[in-house]
């Protein structure tokens, strides 16, 4: 019907609007991250320059290590925040794609229902099978989307933990190896 066509167009436009908003928000957040990271690098660099210009011998020896540790922590935070923005944008894209597919499925369901009402009874079984197949595919897509979102969330968590370790400057935890038992001498 004309109502269904209008509704599907509005839904497609809203999906595009939501996707555009997610991309624009990601761009804004990434831009903010880059400028904050640059400001922090300038602040740290000027602090090191002041220490070097003071010419204190005990401070001069520590400047390269201090610079490296501060840069590693800053880069770790920047990477963590960047990947968080990318992960959230990816989740929004997955949800958006699923929503659009659901709308297309509604159009196909409406077409199948209309065809069922106007076709001979022999075709009803085939149309019913098509409808069931489409419903199963939609459920499968929903499961895949949920799994993809969980995977992105898990990856974000692992990256966040790794970035925290790098920012703290502590070594990564090592796995304990079990000693190999030597056979007893007889």
mmCIF file of C-alpha atoms in Angstrom:
data_model
loop_
_atom_site.group_PDB
_atom_site.id
_atom_site.type_symbol
_atom_site.label_atom_id
_atom_site.label_comp_id
_atom_site.label_asym_id
_atom_site.label_seq_id
_atom_site.Cartn_x
_atom_site.Cartn_y
_atom_site.Cartn_z
ATOM 1 C CA UNK A 1 0.000 0.000 0.000
ATOM 2 C CA UNK A 2 1.058 3.605 -0.299
ATOM 3 C CA UNK A 3 1.255 3.841 3.509
ATOM 4 C CA UNK A 4 3.736 0.932 3.655
ATOM 5 C CA UNK A 5 5.836 2.447 0.875
ATOM 6 C CA UNK A 6 5.927 5.815 2.644
ATOM 7 C CA UNK A 7 6.777 4.152 5.954
ATOM 8 C CA UNK A 8 9.611 2.144 4.397
ATOM 9 C CA UNK A 9 11.082 5.282 2.792
ATOM 10 C CA UNK A 10 10.902 7.159 6.089
ATOM 11 C CA UNK A 11 12.522 4.229 7.860
ATOM 12 C CA UNK A 12 15.355 4.100 5.290
ATOM 13 C CA UNK A 13 15.906 7.853 5.623
ATOM 14 C CA UNK A 14 15.921 7.609 9.424
ATOM 15 C CA UNK A 15 18.471 4.783 9.206
ATOM 16 C CA UNK A 16 20.683 6.929 6.989
ATOM 17 C CA UNK A 17 20.263 9.854 9.365
ATOM 18 C CA UNK A 18 21.217 7.687 12.359
ATOM 19 C CA UNK A 19 24.224 6.289 10.526
ATOM 20 C CA UNK A 20 25.327 9.776 9.475
ATOM 21 C CA UNK A 21 24.927 11.037 13.035
ATOM 22 C CA UNK A 22 27.049 8.151 14.358
ATOM 23 C CA UNK A 23 29.788 8.871 11.818
ATOM 24 C CA UNK A 24 29.730 12.611 12.497
ATOM 25 C CA UNK A 25 29.885 11.977 16.245
ATOM 26 C CA UNK A 26 32.816 9.600 15.742
ATOM 27 C CA UNK A 27 34.624 12.217 13.645
ATOM 28 C CA UNK A 28 34.036 14.882 16.271
ATOM 29 C CA UNK A 29 35.247 12.623 19.080
ATOM 30 C CA UNK A 30 38.339 11.593 17.123
ATOM 31 C CA UNK A 31 39.116 15.229 16.366
ATOM 32 C CA UNK A 32 38.773 16.088 20.064
ATOM 33 C CA UNK A 33 41.067 13.183 20.954
ATOM 34 C CA UNK A 34 43.723 14.292 18.473
ATOM 35 C CA UNK A 35 43.719 17.880 19.664
ATOM 36 C CA UNK A 36 43.798 16.836 23.346
ATOM 37 C CA UNK A 37 46.673 14.453 22.605
ATOM 38 C CA UNK A 38 48.568 17.206 20.758
ATOM 39 C CA UNK A 39 48.044 19.678 23.623
ATOM 40 C CA UNK A 40 49.284 17.098 26.116
ATOM 41 C CA UNK A 41 52.362 16.369 23.977
ATOM 42 C CA UNK A 42 53.172 20.088 23.813
ATOM 43 C CA UNK A 43 52.707 20.447 27.560
ATOM 44 C CA UNK A 44 54.948 17.493 28.292
ATOM 45 C CA UNK A 45 57.548 18.645 25.771
ATOM 46 C CA UNK A 46 57.721 22.125 27.253
ATOM 47 C CA UNK A 47 58.138 20.607 30.712
ATOM 48 C CA UNK A 48 61.087 18.553 29.489
ATOM 49 C CA UNK A 49 62.591 21.580 27.778
ATOM 50 C CA UNK A 50 62.420 23.541 31.035
ATOM 51 C CA UNK A 51 64.186 20.715 32.880
ATOM 52 C CA UNK A 52 66.904 20.479 30.233
ATOM 53 C CA UNK A 53 67.435 24.246 30.219
ATOM 54 C CA UNK A 54 67.825 24.258 34.006
ATOM 55 C CA UNK A 55 70.873 22.047 33.471
ATOM 56 C CA UNK A 56 70.535 19.960 36.600
ATOM 57 C CA UNK A 57 72.813 16.936 36.119
ATOM 58 C CA UNK A 58 70.603 14.441 37.969
ATOM 59 C CA UNK A 59 67.515 15.519 35.996
ATOM 60 C CA UNK A 60 69.318 15.475 32.639
ATOM 61 C CA UNK A 61 70.071 11.772 32.953
ATOM 62 C CA UNK A 62 66.401 10.950 33.540
ATOM 63 C CA UNK A 63 64.907 13.088 30.749
ATOM 64 C CA UNK A 64 65.017 10.449 27.960
ATOM 65 C CA UNK A 65 63.400 7.763 30.132
ATOM 66 C CA UNK A 66 60.805 10.201 31.458
ATOM 67 C CA UNK A 67 59.971 11.383 27.951
ATOM 68 C CA UNK A 68 59.596 7.823 26.735
ATOM 69 C CA UNK A 69 57.341 6.776 29.623
ATOM 70 C CA UNK A 70 55.134 9.845 29.290
ATOM 71 C CA UNK A 71 54.892 9.367 25.517
ATOM 72 C CA UNK A 72 54.024 5.690 25.934
ATOM 73 C CA UNK A 73 51.292 6.513 28.451
ATOM 74 C CA UNK A 74 49.881 9.260 26.223
ATOM 75 C CA UNK A 75 49.976 7.036 23.130
ATOM 76 C CA UNK A 76 48.345 4.206 25.075
ATOM 77 C CA UNK A 77 45.505 6.459 26.234
ATOM 78 C CA UNK A 78 45.092 7.855 22.717
ATOM 79 C CA UNK A 79 44.959 4.369 21.187
ATOM 80 C CA UNK A 80 42.505 3.155 23.815
ATOM 81 C CA UNK A 81 40.189 6.123 23.305
ATOM 82 C CA UNK A 82 40.430 5.910 19.510
ATOM 83 C CA UNK A 83 39.557 2.226 19.474
ATOM 84 C CA UNK A 84 36.659 2.884 21.852
ATOM 85 C CA UNK A 85 35.223 5.436 19.409
ATOM 86 C CA UNK A 86 35.727 3.058 16.492
ATOM 87 C CA UNK A 87 34.076 0.210 18.431
ATOM 88 C CA UNK A 88 31.038 2.303 19.314
ATOM 89 C CA UNK A 89 30.719 3.433 15.700
ATOM 90 C CA UNK A 90 30.979 -0.158 14.511
ATOM 91 C CA UNK A 91 28.216 -1.211 16.929
ATOM 92 C CA UNK A 92 26.004 1.614 15.634
ATOM 93 C CA UNK A 93 26.642 0.469 12.059
ATOM 94 C CA UNK A 94 25.723 -3.133 12.932
ATOM 95 C CA UNK A 95 22.497 -2.054 14.629
ATOM 96 C CA UNK A 96 21.673 0.249 11.735
ATOM 97 C CA UNK A 97 22.215 -2.464 9.130
ATOM 98 C CA UNK A 98 20.051 -4.892 11.096
ATOM 99 C CA UNK A 99 17.288 -2.292 11.361
ATOM 100 C CA UNK A 100 17.381 -1.678 7.616
ATOM 101 C CA UNK A 101 17.227 -5.408 6.856
ATOM 102 C CA UNK A 102 14.249 -5.724 9.203
ATOM 103 C CA UNK A 103 12.458 -2.996 7.253
ATOM 104 C CA UNK A 104 13.201 -4.735 3.962
ATOM 105 C CA UNK A 105 11.886 -7.968 5.459
ATOM 106 C CA UNK A 106 8.647 -6.218 6.404
ATOM 107 C CA UNK A 107 8.243 -5.147 2.782
ATOM 108 C CA UNK A 108 8.838 -8.715 1.612
ATOM 109 C CA UNK A 109 6.391 -10.059 4.234
ATOM 110 C CA UNK A 110 3.744 -7.608 3.036
ATOM 111 C CA UNK A 111 4.364 -8.692 -0.563
ATOM 112 C CA UNK A 112 4.127 -12.374 0.379
ATOM 113 C CA UNK A 113 0.906 -11.749 2.321
ATOM 114 C CA UNK A 114 -0.589 -9.906 -0.646
ATOM 115 C CA UNK A 115 0.500 -12.684 -3.001
ATOM 116 C CA UNK A 116 -1.037 -15.274 -0.648
ATOM 117 C CA UNK A 117 -4.406 -13.495 -0.761
ATOM 118 C CA UNK A 118 -4.468 -13.221 -4.549
ATOM 119 C CA UNK A 119 -2.834 -16.465 -5.662
ATOM 120 C CA UNK A 120 -4.327 -19.944 -6.073
ATOM 121 C CA UNK A 121 -4.330 -22.227 -3.064
ATOM 122 C CA UNK A 122 -1.526 -24.382 -4.531
ATOM 123 C CA UNK A 123 0.926 -21.471 -4.254
ATOM 124 C CA UNK A 124 0.040 -20.850 -0.613
ATOM 125 C CA UNK A 125 2.399 -23.606 0.595
ATOM 126 C CA UNK A 126 5.360 -22.219 -1.315
ATOM 127 C CA UNK A 127 4.663 -18.678 -0.115
ATOM 128 C CA UNK A 128 4.294 -19.901 3.460
ATOM 129 C CA UNK A 129 7.662 -21.715 3.161
ATOM 130 C CA UNK A 130 9.270 -18.525 1.812
ATOM 131 C CA UNK A 131 7.867 -16.553 4.729
ATOM 132 C CA UNK A 132 9.169 -19.102 7.262
ATOM 133 C CA UNK A 133 12.593 -19.095 5.590
ATOM 134 C CA UNK A 134 12.720 -15.326 5.734
ATOM 135 C CA UNK A 135 11.726 -15.310 9.413
ATOM 136 C CA UNK A 136 14.463 -17.845 10.166
ATOM 137 C CA UNK A 137 17.013 -15.786 8.244
ATOM 138 C CA UNK A 138 15.984 -12.670 10.172
ATOM 139 C CA UNK A 139 16.444 -14.506 13.481
ATOM 140 C CA UNK A 140 19.842 -15.731 12.283
ATOM 141 C CA UNK A 141 20.840 -12.199 11.316
ATOM 142 C CA UNK A 142 19.796 -10.940 14.737
ATOM 143 C CA UNK A 143 21.949 -13.612 16.381
ATOM 144 C CA UNK A 144 24.912 -12.737 14.184
ATOM 145 C CA UNK A 145 24.481 -9.034 14.958
ATOM 146 C CA UNK A 146 24.362 -9.686 18.689
ATOM 147 C CA UNK A 147 27.466 -11.889 18.456
ATOM 148 C CA UNK A 148 29.297 -9.194 16.477
ATOM 149 C CA UNK A 149 28.387 -6.536 19.048
ATOM 150 C CA UNK A 150 29.541 -8.801 21.899
ATOM 151 C CA UNK A 151 32.804 -9.441 20.041
ATOM 152 C CA UNK A 152 33.410 -5.717 19.592
ATOM 153 C CA UNK A 153 32.630 -5.128 23.288
ATOM 154 C CA UNK A 154 35.020 -7.902 24.326
ATOM 155 C CA UNK A 155 37.765 -6.534 22.077
ATOM 156 C CA UNK A 156 37.229 -3.053 23.549
ATOM 157 C CA UNK A 157 37.582 -4.471 27.069
ATOM 158 C CA UNK A 158 40.792 -6.343 26.223
ATOM 159 C CA UNK A 159 42.307 -3.315 24.506
ATOM 160 C CA UNK A 160 41.335 -1.130 27.450
ATOM 161 C CA UNK A 161 43.097 -3.528 29.838
ATOM 162 C CA UNK A 162 46.205 -3.639 27.648
ATOM 163 C CA UNK A 163 46.242 0.148 27.365
ATOM 164 C CA UNK A 164 45.936 0.422 31.147
ATOM 165 C CA UNK A 165 48.969 -1.803 31.558
ATOM 166 C CA UNK A 166 50.947 0.272 29.051
ATOM 167 C CA UNK A 167 49.872 3.552 30.636
ATOM 168 C CA UNK A 168 50.872 2.349 34.093
ATOM 169 C CA UNK A 169 54.281 1.334 32.812
ATOM 170 C CA UNK A 170 54.062 -2.071 34.440
ATOM 171 C CA UNK A 171 55.072 -5.216 32.600
ATOM 172 C CA UNK A 172 52.357 -7.505 31.363
ATOM 173 C CA UNK A 173 51.613 -10.435 33.675
ATOM 174 C CA UNK A 174 53.526 -13.533 32.741
ATOM 175 C CA UNK A 175 52.095 -16.985 32.686
ATOM 176 C CA UNK A 176 53.492 -19.344 35.184
ATOM 177 C CA UNK A 177 55.219 -22.261 33.612
ATOM 178 C CA UNK A 178 55.101 -25.606 35.303
ATOM 179 C CA UNK A 179 58.480 -27.222 35.848
ATOM 180 C CA UNK A 180 59.203 -30.373 33.949
ATOM 181 C CA UNK A 181 59.571 -33.316 36.311
ATOM 182 C CA UNK A 182 62.629 -35.402 35.808
ATOM 183 C CA UNK A 183 62.219 -39.139 36.045
ATOM 184 C CA UNK A 184 63.509 -40.568 39.283
ATOM 185 C CA UNK A 185 66.858 -42.316 39.039
ATOM 186 C CA UNK A 186 66.713 -46.015 39.789
#
